[in-house]
Amino acid sequence: QLRLVESGGGSVQSGGSLRLSCVAPEFTLEHYGVGWFRQVPGKEREGVACINSSGGYIVYTDSVKGRFTVSRDNLKQTVFLQMDRLEADDSAVYYCAADFRVQGSLDQTEFSIWGQGTQVTVSS
């Protein structure tokens, strides 16, 4: 069974920062494009950011541009989502997802391997 594991979620005041990490216990993540998604109750899962296997191509959804940064350290087999100037609307369960074919996509149907999610709560 292939899976991803997210970490780094928590509670933070508006304007604060968190950094999420994504690792793959059963495979080498460096060969996969990785996306970050988020979901709140009653709403569809939303694509947040994506980075291709080499790190040379990155896509963000408009609402996080300038505030979130996706990066990867392939020597450490880890993908990060740095979230700065967090807002209440950023509160969600954040998931990382991977697929060998993905270059830069925010479409959840293109990702085959998923993590369980990590909660991010932003309060005023």
Coordinates of N, CA, C and O in Angstrom, one line a residue:
Q1 N 0.8 -1.2 0.0 CA 0.0 0.0 0.0 C 0.9 1.2 0.0 O 1.7 1.4 0.9
L2 N 0.7 2.1 -1.0 CA 1.4 3.3 -1.1 C 0.6 4.5 -0.4 O -0.6 4.6 -0.6
R3 N 1.3 5.3 0.3 CA 0.7 6.3 1.1 C 1.7 7.5 1.3 O 2.9 7.3 1.1
L4 N 1.1 8.6 1.6 CA 1.9 9.8 2.0 C 1.5 10.1 3.5 O 0.4 9.8 4.0
V5 N 2.4 10.8 4.1 CA 2.2 11.3 5.5 C 2.5 12.8 5.6 O 3.6 13.2 5.3
E6 N 1.5 13.5 6.0 CA 1.6 15.0 6.2 C 1.9 15.2 7.7 O 1.4 14.5 8.6
S7 N 2.6 16.3 7.9 CA 2.8 16.8 9.3 C 3.0 18.3 9.3 O 3.2 18.9 8.2
G8 N 2.9 18.9 10.5 CA 3.1 20.3 10.6 C 1.9 21.1 10.8 O 2.0 22.3 11.0
G9 N 0.7 20.5 10.8 CA -0.5 21.3 11.0 C -0.6 21.7 12.5 O 0.1 21.2 13.3
G10 N -1.6 22.5 12.7 CA -1.8 23.0 14.1 C -2.7 24.2 14.1 O -3.3 24.5 13.1
S11 N -2.7 24.9 15.2 CA -3.5 26.1 15.4 C -2.6 27.3 15.4 O -1.5 27.3 16.1
V12 N -3.0 28.4 14.7 CA -2.2 29.6 14.6 C -3.1 30.8 14.5 O -4.2 30.7 14.1
Q13 N -2.6 31.9 15.0 CA -3.4 33.1 14.9 C -3.3 33.7 13.4 O -2.4 33.4 12.7
S14 N -4.3 34.4 13.0 CA -4.3 35.0 11.7 C -3.0 35.9 11.6 O -2.6 36.6 12.5
G15 N -2.4 35.8 10.4 CA -1.2 36.5 10.2 C 0.0 35.6 10.5 O 1.2 36.0 10.1
G16 N -0.2 34.5 11.1 CA 0.9 33.6 11.5 C 1.3 32.7 10.3 O 0.8 32.8 9.2
S17 N 2.3 31.8 10.6 CA 2.8 30.9 9.7 C 2.9 29.4 10.2 O 3.0 29.2 11.4
L18 N 2.8 28.5 9.2 CA 3.0 27.1 9.4 C 3.8 26.5 8.3 O 3.6 27.1 7.1
R19 N 4.5 25.5 8.5 CA 5.1 24.8 7.4 C 4.7 23.3 7.5 O 5.0 22.6 8.5
L20 N 4.1 22.8 6.4 CA 3.7 21.5 6.3 C 4.7 20.7 5.6 O 5.4 21.2 4.7
S21 N 4.9 19.4 6.0 CA 5.8 18.5 5.3 C 5.0 17.3 4.8 O 4.0 16.9 5.4
C22 N 5.6 16.7 3.8 CA 5.0 15.5 3.2 C 6.1 14.5 2.8 O 7.1 14.9 2.2
V23 N 5.9 13.3 3.3 CA 6.9 12.2 3.0 C 6.2 11.0 2.6 O 5.0 10.8 2.8
A24 N 6.9 10.1 1.9 CA 6.4 8.8 1.4 C 7.1 7.7 2.0 O 8.2 7.4 1.6
P25 N 6.5 7.0 3.0 CA 7.3 5.9 3.7 C 7.6 4.7 2.8 O 8.6 4.1 3.1
E26 N 6.8 4.5 1.7 CA 7.0 3.2 1.0 C 7.7 3.4 -0.4 O 7.8 2.5 -1.1
F27 N 7.9 4.7 -0.8 CA 8.5 4.9 -2.1 C 9.3 6.1 -2.1 O 9.3 6.9 -1.2
T28 N 10.1 6.4 -3.2 CA 10.9 7.5 -3.4 C 10.2 8.7 -4.0 O 9.9 8.7 -5.2
L29 N 9.9 9.6 -3.2 CA 9.0 10.7 -3.6 C 9.6 11.6 -4.6 O 8.9 12.3 -5.4
E30 N 10.9 11.6 -4.8 CA 11.6 12.5 -5.7 C 11.2 12.2 -7.2 O 11.4 13.1 -8.0
H31 N 10.6 11.1 -7.5 CA 10.2 10.8 -8.9 C 8.8 11.2 -9.2 O 8.3 11.0 -10.3
Y32 N 8.1 11.9 -8.2 CA 6.7 12.1 -8.3 C 6.4 13.6 -8.2 O 7.0 14.3 -7.4
G33 N 5.4 14.1 -9.1 CA 4.8 15.4 -8.8 C 4.0 15.3 -7.6 O 3.3 14.3 -7.3
V34 N 4.0 16.4 -6.8 CA 3.3 16.4 -5.5 C 2.4 17.6 -5.5 O 2.8 18.8 -5.8
G35 N 1.1 17.4 -5.1 CA 0.2 18.5 -4.9 C -0.2 18.6 -3.5 O -0.2 17.7 -2.7
W36 N -0.7 19.8 -3.1 CA -1.3 20.1 -1.8 C -2.7 20.5 -2.1 O -3.0 21.3 -2.9
F37 N -3.6 19.9 -1.3 CA -5.0 20.2 -1.4 C -5.6 20.5 0.0 O -5.0 20.1 1.0
R38 N -6.7 21.1 0.1 CA -7.3 21.4 1.3 C -8.9 21.2 1.2 O -9.4 21.4 0.1
Q39 N -9.5 20.9 2.3 CA -10.9 20.7 2.3 C -11.5 21.1 3.7 O -10.9 20.8 4.7
V40 N -12.6 21.8 3.6 CA -13.4 22.2 4.8 C -14.7 21.5 4.7 O -15.2 21.1 3.6
P41 N -15.4 21.2 5.9 CA -16.6 20.5 5.9 C -17.7 21.2 5.0 O -17.8 22.4 5.0
G42 N -18.3 20.4 4.2 CA -19.4 20.9 3.3 C -18.9 21.5 2.0 O -19.8 22.0 1.2
K43 N -17.6 21.5 1.7 CA -17.1 22.1 0.5 C -16.2 21.1 -0.2 O -15.7 20.2 0.4
E44 N -16.0 21.3 -1.5 CA -15.2 20.5 -2.3 C -13.7 20.6 -2.0 O -13.3 21.7 -1.5
R45 N -13.0 19.6 -2.2 CA -11.6 19.7 -2.0 C -11.0 20.6 -3.0 O -11.3 20.6 -4.2
E46 N -10.1 21.5 -2.6 CA -9.5 22.5 -3.4 C -8.0 22.3 -3.6 O -7.3 22.1 -2.6
G47 N -7.5 22.4 -4.8 CA -6.1 22.3 -5.1 C -5.5 23.6 -4.7 O -5.9 24.7 -5.0
V48 N -4.4 23.5 -3.9 CA -3.6 24.7 -3.4 C -2.4 24.9 -4.1 O -2.1 26.1 -4.5
A49 N -1.6 23.9 -4.3 CA -0.3 24.1 -5.0 C 0.2 22.8 -5.5 O -0.2 21.7 -5.1
C50 N 1.1 22.8 -6.5 CA 1.7 21.6 -7.0 C 3.1 21.9 -7.5 O 3.4 23.0 -7.9
I51 N 4.0 20.9 -7.3 CA 5.4 21.0 -7.7 C 5.7 19.7 -8.4 O 5.4 18.6 -8.0
N52 N 6.4 19.8 -9.6 CA 6.8 18.7 -10.3 C 8.0 18.0 -9.7 O 8.5 18.4 -8.7
S53 N 8.4 16.8 -10.2 CA 9.4 16.0 -9.6 C 10.7 16.7 -9.4 O 11.4 16.5 -8.4
S54 N 11.1 17.5 -10.3 CA 12.4 18.2 -10.2 C 12.3 19.5 -9.4 O 13.4 20.0 -9.0
G55 N 11.1 20.0 -9.2 CA 11.0 21.3 -8.5 C 11.0 22.5 -9.4 O 10.9 23.6 -8.9
G56 N 11.1 22.2 -10.7 CA 11.2 23.3 -11.7 C 9.9 23.9 -12.2 O 10.0 24.9 -12.9
Y57 N 8.8 23.3 -11.9 CA 7.5 23.8 -12.3 C 6.6 23.8 -11.1 O 6.4 22.7 -10.5
I58 N 6.0 24.9 -10.9 CA 5.1 25.1 -9.7 C 3.8 25.8 -10.1 O 3.9 26.8 -10.9
V59 N 2.7 25.4 -9.5 CA 1.4 26.0 -9.7 C 0.8 26.3 -8.4 O 0.9 25.5 -7.5
Y60 N 0.1 27.5 -8.3 CA -0.7 27.8 -7.1 C -2.1 28.2 -7.5 O -2.3 28.8 -8.6
T61 N -3.0 28.0 -6.6 CA -4.3 28.6 -6.8 C -4.2 30.1 -6.4 O -3.4 30.5 -5.6
D62 N -5.1 30.9 -7.0 CA -4.9 32.3 -6.9 C -5.0 32.8 -5.4 O -4.3 33.8 -5.1
S63 N -5.8 32.2 -4.6 CA -6.0 32.7 -3.3 C -4.8 32.6 -2.4 O -4.8 33.2 -1.3
V64 N -3.8 31.8 -2.7 CA -2.6 31.6 -1.9 C -1.4 32.2 -2.5 O -0.3 32.2 -1.8
K65 N -1.5 32.7 -3.7 CA -0.3 33.3 -4.4 C 0.3 34.4 -3.5 O -0.4 35.3 -3.1
G66 N 1.6 34.4 -3.4 CA 2.2 35.4 -2.6 C 2.3 35.1 -1.1 O 3.0 35.8 -0.3
R67 N 1.5 34.2 -0.6 CA 1.5 33.8 0.8 C 2.0 32.4 1.0 O 2.7 32.1 2.1
F68 N 1.8 31.5 0.1 CA 2.2 30.1 0.3 C 3.3 29.8 -0.7 O 3.4 30.3 -1.8
T69 N 4.2 28.9 -0.3 CA 5.4 28.5 -1.1 C 5.5 27.0 -1.0 O 5.7 26.5 0.1
V70 N 5.5 26.3 -2.1 CA 5.7 24.9 -2.2 C 7.1 24.7 -2.6 O 7.6 25.4 -3.5
S71 N 7.8 23.7 -2.0 CA 9.2 23.4 -2.3 C 9.5 22.0 -2.0 O 8.6 21.3 -1.4
R72 N 10.6 21.5 -2.5 CA 11.0 20.1 -2.2 C 12.4 20.0 -2.0 O 13.2 20.7 -2.6
D73 N 12.8 19.1 -1.2 CA 14.2 18.7 -1.0 C 14.3 17.2 -1.3 O 14.0 16.3 -0.5
N74 N 14.7 16.9 -2.5 CA 14.7 15.6 -3.0 C 15.8 14.7 -2.4 O 15.7 13.5 -2.3
L75 N 16.8 15.3 -1.8 CA 17.8 14.6 -1.1 C 17.2 14.0 0.2 O 17.6 12.9 0.7
K76 N 16.2 14.7 0.8 CA 15.5 14.3 2.0 C 14.2 13.7 1.7 O 13.5 13.2 2.6
Q77 N 13.9 13.6 0.4 CA 12.6 13.0 0.0 C 11.4 13.6 0.7 O 10.5 12.9 1.2
T78 N 11.4 14.9 0.7 CA 10.4 15.6 1.4 C 9.9 16.8 0.6 O 10.7 17.5 -0.1
V79 N 8.6 17.0 0.6 CA 7.9 18.2 0.0 C 7.3 19.1 1.1 O 6.7 18.5 2.1
F80 N 7.5 20.4 1.0 CA 7.0 21.3 2.0 C 6.0 22.2 1.4 O 5.9 22.5 0.2
L81 N 5.1 22.7 2.3 CA 4.2 23.8 2.0 C 4.4 24.9 3.1 O 3.9 24.7 4.2
Q82 N 5.1 25.9 2.8 CA 5.3 27.1 3.7 C 4.1 28.0 3.6 O 3.8 28.5 2.5
M83 N 3.4 28.2 4.6 CA 2.2 29.0 4.6 C 2.4 30.2 5.5 O 2.6 30.1 6.7
D84 N 2.4 31.4 4.9 CA 2.6 32.7 5.6 C 1.4 33.5 5.5 O 0.6 33.4 4.6
R85 N 1.3 34.5 6.5 CA 0.2 35.4 6.5 C -1.2 34.7 6.4 O -2.0 35.0 5.6
L86 N -1.3 33.7 7.2 CA -2.5 32.8 7.2 C -3.7 33.6 7.6 O -3.7 34.5 8.4
E87 N -4.8 33.2 6.9 CA -6.1 33.8 7.1 C -7.1 32.8 7.6 O -6.9 31.6 7.4
A88 N -8.2 33.2 8.2 CA -9.2 32.3 8.7 C -9.7 31.4 7.6 O -10.0 30.2 7.8
D89 N -9.8 31.9 6.4 CA -10.3 31.1 5.2 C -9.3 30.0 4.8 O -9.6 29.1 4.0
D90 N -8.1 30.0 5.4 CA -7.1 29.0 5.1 C -7.4 27.8 6.0 O -6.7 26.7 5.8
S91 N -8.2 27.9 7.0 CA -8.5 26.8 7.9 C -9.1 25.6 7.1 O -10.1 25.8 6.4
A92 N -8.5 24.4 7.2 CA -8.9 23.3 6.5 C -8.1 22.1 6.9 O -7.1 22.2 7.6
V93 N -8.5 20.9 6.5 CA -7.6 19.8 6.5 C -6.8 19.8 5.2 O -7.3 19.9 4.1
Y94 N -5.5 19.8 5.4 CA -4.6 19.8 4.2 C -4.0 18.4 3.9 O -3.6 17.7 4.8
Y95 N -4.1 18.1 2.6 CA -3.6 16.8 2.2 C -2.5 17.0 1.2 O -2.5 17.9 0.3
C96 N -1.5 16.1 1.2 CA -0.6 16.0 0.1 C -0.9 14.8 -0.8 O -1.5 13.9 -0.3
A97 N -0.6 14.9 -2.1 CA -1.0 13.9 -3.0 C 0.1 13.8 -4.1 O 0.8 14.8 -4.4
A98 N 0.4 12.6 -4.6 CA 1.4 12.4 -5.5 C 1.0 11.6 -6.7 O 0.1 10.8 -6.6
D99 N 1.6 11.8 -7.8 CA 1.4 10.9 -9.0 C 2.7 11.0 -9.9 O 3.2 12.1 -10.0
F100 N 3.0 9.9 -10.4 CA 4.2 9.9 -11.3 C 4.1 10.7 -12.5 O 5.1 11.3 -13.0
R101 N 2.9 10.9 -13.0 CA 2.7 11.6 -14.3 C 2.5 13.1 -14.1 O 2.7 13.9 -15.1
V102 N 2.2 13.6 -12.9 CA 1.8 15.0 -12.7 C 3.0 15.9 -12.8 O 4.1 15.7 -12.3
Q103 N 2.8 17.0 -13.6 CA 3.8 18.0 -13.7 C 3.5 19.3 -12.9 O 4.2 19.8 -12.1
G104 N 2.2 19.7 -13.1 CA 1.8 20.9 -12.3 C 0.3 21.0 -12.5 O -0.2 21.7 -13.4
S105 N -0.4 20.3 -11.6 CA -1.9 20.2 -11.7 C -2.5 20.5 -10.3 O -2.0 20.0 -9.3
L106 N -3.7 21.1 -10.3 CA -4.5 21.3 -9.1 C -5.8 20.5 -9.2 O -6.7 20.7 -8.5
D107 N -5.8 19.5 -10.1 CA -7.0 18.6 -10.3 C -6.7 17.4 -9.5 O -5.9 16.6 -9.8
Q108 N -7.6 17.2 -8.5 CA -7.4 16.0 -7.6 C -7.5 14.7 -8.3 O -6.9 13.7 -7.8
T109 N -8.2 14.6 -9.4 CA -8.4 13.4 -10.1 C -7.1 12.9 -10.8 O -7.0 11.7 -11.2
E110 N -6.1 13.7 -10.9 CA -4.9 13.4 -11.5 C -3.8 12.8 -10.5 O -2.8 12.4 -11.0
F111 N -4.2 12.7 -9.3 CA -3.3 12.2 -8.2 C -3.8 10.9 -7.7 O -4.9 10.7 -7.4
S112 N -2.9 9.9 -7.7 CA -3.2 8.6 -7.3 C -2.9 8.2 -5.9 O -3.4 7.2 -5.4
I113 N -2.0 8.9 -5.2 CA -1.5 8.5 -3.9 C -1.8 9.7 -3.0 O -1.4 10.8 -3.3
W114 N -2.4 9.4 -1.8 CA -2.8 10.5 -0.9 C -2.4 10.2 0.5 O -2.3 9.1 0.9
G115 N -2.2 11.3 1.2 CA -2.1 11.2 2.7 C -3.4 11.3 3.4 O -4.4 11.5 2.8
Q116 N -3.3 11.2 4.7 CA -4.5 11.2 5.6 C -4.9 12.6 5.9 O -6.1 12.8 6.4
G117 N -4.1 13.6 5.8 CA -4.4 15.0 6.0 C -3.9 15.4 7.4 O -3.7 14.7 8.3
T118 N -3.7 16.7 7.5 CA -3.3 17.4 8.7 C -4.1 18.6 8.9 O -4.3 19.4 7.9
Q119 N -4.6 18.9 10.1 CA -5.5 20.0 10.4 C -4.8 21.3 10.5 O -3.8 21.3 11.2
V120 N -5.2 22.3 9.8 CA -4.7 23.7 10.0 C -5.9 24.5 10.4 O -6.9 24.6 9.8
T121 N -5.8 25.2 11.6 CA -6.8 26.0 12.1 C -6.2 27.4 12.3 O -5.3 27.6 13.1
V122 N -6.8 28.4 11.7 CA -6.4 29.8 11.8 C -7.5 30.6 12.5 O -8.6 30.6 12.1
S123 N -7.1 31.2 13.6 CA -8.1 31.9 14.5 C -7.7 33.4 14.5 O -6.6 33.8 14.4
S124 N -8.7 34.2 14.9 CA -8.5 35.7 15.0 C -8.1 36.0 16.4 O -8.4 35.3 17.4

